[in-house]
Short mmCIF file of C-alpha atoms in Angstrom, two decimals:
data_model
loop_
_atom_site.label_atom_id
_atom_site.label_comp_id
_atom_site.label_asym_id
_atom_site.label_seq_id
_atom_site.Cartn_x
_atom_site.Cartn_y
_atom_site.Cartn_z
CA UNK A 27 16.82 -17.14 24.15
CA UNK A 28 20.21 -15.67 23.09
CA UNK A 29 22.33 -14.31 25.85
CA UNK A 30 24.24 -11.03 25.26
CA UNK A 31 27.61 -11.03 23.56
CA UNK A 32 29.07 -12.97 20.57
CA UNK A 33 29.63 -16.00 22.63
CA UNK A 34 26.37 -16.00 24.70
CA UNK A 35 24.37 -19.09 24.97
CA UNK A 36 21.52 -19.63 22.56
CA UNK A 37 19.01 -22.04 23.79
CA UNK A 38 15.29 -23.12 23.19
CA UNK A 39 13.10 -22.19 26.27
CA UNK A 40 9.81 -23.62 25.17
CA UNK A 41 6.55 -22.96 23.36
CA UNK A 42 4.29 -20.17 24.40
CA UNK A 43 0.43 -20.07 23.81
CA UNK A 44 -0.47 -17.34 21.37
CA UNK A 45 -2.77 -15.47 23.71
CA UNK A 46 -2.26 -11.89 25.34
CA UNK A 47 -2.41 -13.44 28.84
CA UNK A 48 0.27 -16.16 28.32
CA UNK A 49 2.50 -13.75 26.39
CA UNK A 50 2.36 -11.17 29.25
CA UNK A 51 3.19 -13.80 31.86
CA UNK A 52 6.21 -14.93 29.78
CA UNK A 53 7.51 -11.45 29.16
CA UNK A 54 7.11 -10.44 32.81
CA UNK A 55 8.85 -13.69 33.95
CA UNK A 56 11.86 -13.06 31.73
CA UNK A 57 11.79 -9.38 32.48
CA UNK A 58 12.58 -10.08 36.14
CA UNK A 59 15.79 -11.68 35.10
CA UNK A 60 16.77 -9.28 32.41
CA UNK A 61 16.51 -5.33 32.43
CA UNK A 62 15.38 -5.15 28.92
CA UNK A 63 14.35 -7.80 26.33
CA UNK A 64 14.71 -7.62 22.63
CA UNK A 65 11.93 -9.77 21.05
CA UNK A 66 11.46 -10.56 17.47
CA UNK A 67 8.88 -12.76 15.67
CA UNK A 68 8.26 -13.59 12.03
CA UNK A 69 5.55 -11.29 10.65
CA UNK A 70 2.42 -13.06 9.56
CA UNK A 71 -1.34 -12.69 9.05
CA UNK A 72 -2.07 -12.12 12.75
CA UNK A 73 -1.34 -8.22 12.67
CA UNK A 74 0.67 -6.09 14.85
CA UNK A 75 -0.85 -6.86 18.18
CA UNK A 76 1.95 -8.95 19.62
CA UNK A 77 4.51 -6.15 18.78
CA UNK A 78 2.40 -3.53 20.46
CA UNK A 79 1.82 -5.62 23.51
CA UNK A 80 5.42 -6.34 24.06
CA UNK A 81 6.41 -2.60 23.54
CA UNK A 82 3.62 -1.57 26.02
CA UNK A 83 5.29 -3.88 28.64
CA UNK A 84 8.41 -1.70 28.17
CA UNK A 85 10.60 -4.06 26.04
CA UNK A 86 11.86 -3.76 22.39
CA UNK A 87 9.97 -5.99 19.73
CA UNK A 88 10.40 -6.24 16.04
CA UNK A 89 8.28 -8.02 13.49
CA UNK A 90 10.74 -9.71 10.96
CA UNK A 91 10.14 -9.56 7.34
CA UNK A 92 9.98 -13.31 6.30
CA UNK A 93 11.42 -12.84 2.88
CA UNK A 94 14.51 -11.07 4.25
CA UNK A 95 15.45 -13.74 6.81
CA UNK A 96 18.90 -15.23 5.78
CA UNK A 97 18.74 -18.88 4.97
CA UNK A 98 21.44 -21.45 4.21
CA UNK A 99 21.10 -22.87 0.66
CA UNK A 100 21.50 -26.48 1.85
CA UNK A 101 19.09 -26.33 4.71
CA UNK A 102 16.20 -28.65 4.26
CA UNK A 103 14.79 -29.14 7.79
CA UNK A 104 12.35 -26.51 9.01
CA UNK A 105 10.74 -26.75 12.47
CA UNK A 106 9.39 -24.25 14.95
CA UNK A 107 12.36 -25.06 17.32
CA UNK A 108 15.00 -24.45 14.69
CA UNK A 109 13.35 -21.34 13.37
CA UNK A 110 13.19 -19.84 16.91
CA UNK A 111 16.85 -20.56 17.72
CA UNK A 112 17.81 -19.15 14.27
CA UNK A 113 15.86 -16.00 14.83
CA UNK A 114 17.35 -15.37 18.26
CA UNK A 115 20.83 -15.88 16.88
CA UNK A 116 20.30 -13.56 13.81
CA UNK A 117 18.58 -10.89 16.01
CA UNK A 118 21.48 -10.73 18.35
CA UNK A 119 23.83 -10.39 15.41
CA UNK A 120 21.69 -7.58 13.93
CA UNK A 121 21.04 -9.41 10.61
CA UNK A 122 17.19 -9.14 10.69
CA UNK A 123 15.03 -6.54 8.86
CA UNK A 124 12.02 -5.45 10.70
CA UNK A 125 8.67 -4.31 9.21
CA UNK A 126 7.20 -0.94 10.10
CA UNK A 127 4.53 -1.17 12.75
CA UNK A 128 1.79 1.52 12.50
CA UNK A 129 -0.18 2.79 15.39
CA UNK A 130 -3.80 1.73 15.86
CA UNK A 131 -5.41 4.64 14.09
CA UNK A 132 -2.95 4.44 11.12
CA UNK A 133 -3.82 0.69 10.76
CA UNK A 134 -7.54 1.49 10.81
CA UNK A 135 -7.21 4.01 8.04
CA UNK A 136 -5.09 1.74 5.96
CA UNK A 137 -7.76 -1.09 6.37
CA UNK A 138 -10.30 1.33 4.96
CA UNK A 139 -7.98 2.14 2.11
CA UNK A 140 -7.39 -1.44 1.32
CA UNK A 141 -11.12 -2.21 1.53
CA UNK A 142 -11.77 0.54 -1.04
CA UNK A 143 -9.13 -1.11 -3.18
CA UNK A 144 -10.69 -4.48 -2.87
CA UNK A 145 -14.07 -2.97 -3.85
CA UNK A 146 -12.44 -1.36 -6.92
CA UNK A 147 -10.90 -4.61 -7.91
CA UNK A 148 -14.30 -6.47 -7.50
CA UNK A 149 -16.05 -3.98 -9.64
CA UNK A 150 -13.39 -4.29 -12.31
CA UNK A 151 -13.76 -8.20 -12.35
CA UNK A 152 -17.48 -7.94 -12.59
CA UNK A 153 -17.39 -5.51 -15.49
CA UNK A 154 -14.99 -7.77 -17.33
CA UNK A 155 -17.28 -10.76 -16.78
CA UNK A 156 -20.17 -8.92 -18.38
CA UNK A 157 -18.04 -7.84 -21.40
CA UNK A 158 -16.90 -11.37 -21.78
CA UNK A 159 -20.42 -12.64 -21.79
CA UNK A 160 -21.41 -10.07 -24.38
CA UNK A 161 -18.39 -10.86 -26.54
CA UNK A 162 -19.26 -14.61 -26.47
CA UNK A 163 -22.68 -13.67 -27.93
CA UNK A 164 -21.26 -11.31 -30.53
CA UNK A 165 -22.55 -8.05 -28.81
CA UNK A 166 -19.56 -5.63 -29.26
CA UNK A 167 -19.70 -1.94 -28.56
CA UNK A 168 -17.85 0.04 -31.19
CA UNK A 169 -18.69 3.66 -30.52
CA UNK A 170 -16.05 4.54 -28.02
CA UNK A 171 -14.85 3.47 -24.55
CA UNK A 172 -16.72 1.21 -22.08
CA UNK A 173 -18.76 2.33 -19.18
CA UNK A 174 -19.32 5.77 -20.53
CA UNK A 175 -22.87 7.24 -20.50
CA UNK A 176 -23.29 6.19 -24.19
CA UNK A 177 -22.04 2.68 -23.39
CA UNK A 178 -24.58 2.36 -20.46
CA UNK A 179 -27.40 3.40 -22.89
CA UNK A 180 -26.28 0.74 -25.31
CA UNK A 181 -26.23 -1.98 -22.46
CA UNK A 182 -29.87 -0.88 -21.62
CA UNK A 183 -31.00 -1.63 -25.23
CA UNK A 184 -29.59 -5.14 -25.17
CA UNK A 185 -31.87 -8.18 -24.86
CA UNK A 186 -31.65 -11.81 -25.38
CA UNK A 187 -34.25 -14.20 -26.97
CA UNK A 188 -33.79 -17.01 -24.49
CA UNK A 189 -35.00 -16.34 -21.00
CA UNK A 190 -32.01 -17.99 -19.29
CA UNK A 191 -29.51 -15.58 -21.14
CA UNK A 192 -31.63 -12.66 -20.34
CA UNK A 193 -31.56 -13.58 -16.64
CA UNK A 194 -27.78 -14.00 -16.74
CA UNK A 195 -27.42 -10.59 -18.42
CA UNK A 196 -29.65 -8.88 -15.94
CA UNK A 197 -27.93 -10.48 -12.90
CA UNK A 198 -24.61 -9.22 -14.18
CA UNK A 199 -25.91 -5.78 -14.62
CA UNK A 200 -27.34 -5.78 -11.07
CA UNK A 201 -24.16 -7.01 -9.51
CA UNK A 202 -22.15 -4.28 -11.25
CA UNK A 203 -24.53 -1.58 -9.93
CA UNK A 204 -24.27 -2.98 -6.44
CA UNK A 205 -20.46 -3.10 -6.69
CA UNK A 206 -20.42 0.49 -7.92
CA UNK A 207 -22.54 1.73 -5.07
CA UNK A 208 -20.32 -0.07 -2.64
CA UNK A 209 -17.24 1.60 -4.11
CA UNK A 210 -19.04 4.96 -3.98
CA UNK A 211 -19.89 4.52 -0.26
CA UNK A 212 -16.33 3.60 0.67
CA UNK A 213 -15.02 6.61 -1.34
CA UNK A 214 -17.41 8.91 0.66
CA UNK A 215 -16.37 7.30 3.97
CA UNK A 216 -12.69 7.67 3.14
CA UNK A 217 -13.17 11.30 2.50
CA UNK A 218 -14.86 11.79 5.79
CA UNK A 219 -12.34 9.91 7.84
CA UNK A 220 -9.06 11.31 6.31
CA UNK A 221 -9.45 14.96 7.66
CA UNK A 222 -9.63 13.55 11.23
CA UNK A 223 -6.38 11.50 10.58
CA UNK A 224 -3.13 12.69 12.05
CA UNK A 225 -1.61 12.46 8.43
CA UNK A 226 -4.23 14.68 6.93
CA UNK A 227 -1.88 17.47 6.33
CA UNK A 228 0.57 15.13 4.67
CA UNK A 229 -2.12 13.96 2.37
CA UNK A 230 -2.85 17.59 1.41
CA UNK A 231 0.82 18.15 0.85
CA UNK A 232 1.15 15.19 -1.51
CA UNK A 233 -1.73 16.61 -3.64
CA UNK A 234 0.25 19.73 -4.24
CA UNK A 235 2.43 17.60 -6.62
CA UNK A 236 1.29 17.02 -10.15
CA UNK A 237 -0.59 13.76 -10.76
CA UNK A 238 -1.22 13.10 -7.08
CA UNK A 239 -4.89 13.05 -6.65
CA UNK A 240 -6.72 12.42 -3.33
CA UNK A 241 -6.71 8.66 -3.77
CA UNK A 242 -2.98 8.44 -4.73
CA UNK A 243 -2.11 10.66 -1.77
CA UNK A 244 -4.17 8.70 0.72
CA UNK A 245 -2.84 5.18 -0.60
CA UNK A 246 0.75 6.37 -0.45
CA UNK A 247 0.44 7.90 3.07
CA UNK A 248 -1.50 4.89 4.37
CA UNK A 249 0.99 2.33 2.93
CA UNK A 250 4.25 4.18 3.62
CA UNK A 251 3.55 6.21 6.64
CA UNK A 252 6.05 8.89 7.54
CA UNK A 253 8.70 8.89 4.79
CA UNK A 254 11.19 10.40 7.14
CA UNK A 255 11.86 6.86 8.58
CA UNK A 256 13.91 6.32 5.43
CA UNK A 257 17.39 7.96 5.72
CA UNK A 258 17.86 8.43 2.01
CA UNK A 259 15.74 8.50 -1.15
CA UNK A 260 17.30 5.29 -2.49
CA UNK A 261 16.10 3.43 0.58
CA UNK A 262 12.49 4.49 -0.22
CA UNK A 263 12.88 3.51 -3.86
CA UNK A 264 14.28 0.16 -2.81
CA UNK A 265 11.41 -0.36 -0.45
CA UNK A 266 8.93 0.34 -3.28
CA UNK A 267 10.81 -2.01 -5.74
CA UNK A 268 11.53 0.87 -8.13
CA UNK A 269 15.22 0.17 -8.48
CA UNK A 270 16.77 -2.19 -11.14
CA UNK A 271 18.06 -5.63 -10.29
CA UNK A 272 21.76 -6.10 -10.62
CA UNK A 273 24.19 -8.94 -11.06
CA UNK A 274 27.67 -7.47 -11.32
CA UNK A 275 31.16 -8.86 -10.92
CA UNK A 276 34.50 -7.19 -11.57
CA UNK A 277 34.15 -4.86 -14.56
CA UNK A 278 30.99 -6.50 -15.74
CA UNK A 279 27.73 -4.67 -14.81
CA UNK A 280 24.46 -6.44 -15.59
CA UNK A 281 21.21 -4.61 -14.65
CA UNK A 282 17.85 -6.10 -15.19
CA UNK A 283 14.29 -4.88 -14.82
CA UNK A 284 12.82 -3.33 -11.62
CA UNK A 285 12.78 -5.70 -8.73
CA UNK A 286 9.17 -4.97 -7.94
CA UNK A 287 9.79 -5.79 -4.30
CA UNK A 288 8.11 -4.25 -1.31
CA UNK A 289 4.71 -2.51 -1.12
CA UNK A 290 2.87 -3.07 -4.48
CA UNK A 291 -0.06 -0.80 -3.50
CA UNK A 292 2.12 2.26 -3.04
CA UNK A 293 4.11 1.41 -6.11
CA UNK A 294 1.06 1.23 -8.31
CA UNK A 295 -0.29 4.49 -6.93
CA UNK A 296 2.98 6.24 -7.99
CA UNK A 297 2.92 4.69 -11.38
CA UNK A 298 -0.63 5.81 -11.92
CA UNK A 299 0.39 9.31 -10.88
CA UNK A 300 3.42 9.31 -13.24
CA UNK A 301 1.15 8.61 -16.21
CA UNK A 302 0.03 12.18 -15.85
CA UNK A 303 3.28 13.38 -17.34
CA UNK A 304 2.25 12.06 -20.84
CA UNK A 305 0.24 15.24 -21.23
CA UNK A 306 1.02 18.94 -20.91
CA UNK A 307 0.51 20.48 -17.52
CA UNK A 308 -2.94 22.04 -17.14
CA UNK A 309 -5.36 23.10 -14.49
CA UNK A 310 -8.35 20.72 -14.36
CA UNK A 311 -11.69 21.51 -12.73
CA UNK A 312 -10.77 19.50 -9.68
CA UNK A 313 -7.37 21.26 -9.35
CA UNK A 314 -9.02 24.61 -10.02
CA UNK A 315 -11.39 24.09 -7.13
CA UNK A 316 -8.45 23.23 -4.83
CA UNK A 317 -6.58 26.40 -6.06
CA UNK A 318 -9.50 28.54 -5.30
CA UNK A 319 -9.76 27.01 -1.78
CA UNK A 320 -6.02 27.95 -1.28
CA UNK A 321 -4.82 24.46 -0.53
CA UNK A 322 -2.64 24.05 -3.50
CA UNK A 323 -0.98 27.49 -3.02
CA UNK A 324 -0.41 26.93 0.71
CA UNK A 325 0.87 23.33 0.34
CA UNK A 326 3.15 24.05 -2.66
CA UNK A 327 4.86 26.85 -0.80
CA UNK A 328 5.21 24.75 2.33
CA UNK A 329 6.73 21.82 0.24
CA UNK A 330 9.26 24.09 -1.32
CA UNK A 331 10.15 25.70 2.01
CA UNK A 332 10.54 22.44 3.96
CA UNK A 333 11.67 20.05 1.25
CA UNK A 334 14.83 19.37 3.16
CA UNK A 335 13.07 18.93 6.46
CA UNK A 336 10.42 16.44 5.11
CA UNK A 337 12.82 14.53 2.68
CA UNK A 338 10.11 13.45 0.42
CA UNK A 339 12.34 10.79 -1.02
CA UNK A 340 11.57 11.59 -4.76
CA UNK A 341 14.54 10.67 -6.93
CA UNK A 342 15.60 13.70 -8.72
CA UNK A 343 13.60 17.00 -9.05
CA UNK A 344 9.89 16.82 -8.46
CA UNK A 345 7.37 19.17 -10.28
CA UNK A 346 4.74 21.31 -8.85
CA UNK A 347 2.05 23.18 -10.83
CA UNK A 348 2.80 26.84 -11.46
CA UNK A 349 -0.43 28.61 -10.72
CA UNK A 350 -1.81 30.72 -13.53
CA UNK A 351 0.16 28.99 -16.35
CA UNK A 352 -1.52 25.89 -17.87
CA UNK A 353 1.56 24.62 -19.64
CA UNK A 354 4.38 25.55 -17.29
CA UNK A 355 6.08 23.60 -14.52
CA UNK A 356 8.31 24.67 -11.69
CA UNK A 357 11.14 22.30 -10.73
#
C-alpha cells in the first residue's frame, strides 16, 4: 500500500491468495476505506483475469511490463515483500509501463491466431526433420524448390532397403501430412471466426495495403489491437522494435541495429509484408477476386479519406494499389 502524495506512507499489508474470491474480499475491504484504488501487478503467464476482475469491481488496475520495471544496478536481494513495496512506490510515482489488456473476445481470437502460428512452426520443423533425414542418406532433390507438386512426387518414389529406415521415412511423411491438415483446419476456422469479430472491418482495411494478406492483417490486428492507442507513429514503431538503438552523448551520435523489442509476431508479419516491395506492383488472382468483390475499392477509399482519423502509424507514406494499373502505385 502506498498512500497518496509524495510523502505518503508505503507499507506491506500482507499476502493474498491468488483466487477470485480472496482477491474480491481484499479489494472490497480496501475499497471501504478508499474511494478508488489504483492496483498494479507484474504481468505473467496467468493472463488478464486479475486485471479484468479489479476493473469490474470499479477500481483502476494495470498489468506492469516486467522488462520495463526500473531496477537499481546494485540491488541483489529480491523477495515478494520487496517487490510489492517497490511496485507500490513506483506506481504512485507514475514510473511503471502497463501492458494493453484486450477484452475477452479479442483475447480468444488472438489465441486462435497464435495456435495457427504454432501449427505452422510445427509443420516447418517436421519438414526440416525429413529433409535432414534424406540429406543424411544422400537423397537430395535438385529439380527446384521443396514441397512443390514435383517435389512431392519425388518423395513418393523414395524407398530404403532396410525396413527400419523405411519405417522412419514413412512415419515422417505421415506426421507432415497430419501437421499440414491441422494447419489447414486452423486456417479455415480463422476465416470463419474473423468476420464475426469486432475488428473485422479493420482487418479488411489492412488488406487494402500492398503486401497485407489476410493472415498478415489478422496477425497485426490481433497482436496490436486498436492502433489509435498510440499517440504518434514513433510510439508504435518503438512498440514493435522497429527503431534503431542509440547510445549518444554530446555531439557523438551512435546508432545500432533495430532494438527488436516488443511484439515479435506483429513485427514478423510486417516484415513479411514488406518483402512484397521487392517486385513490381501487380494484381494477383487473390487480389483480383477481392477487387471484383469491391472490398479493395471501398477500403482503399476509406483509408485515404480517414487516414488522419485512424492514424495507421505507418512511418512515412504508405502505398495502396491503383486499380487498373499493374505496375503503378498511389502514395
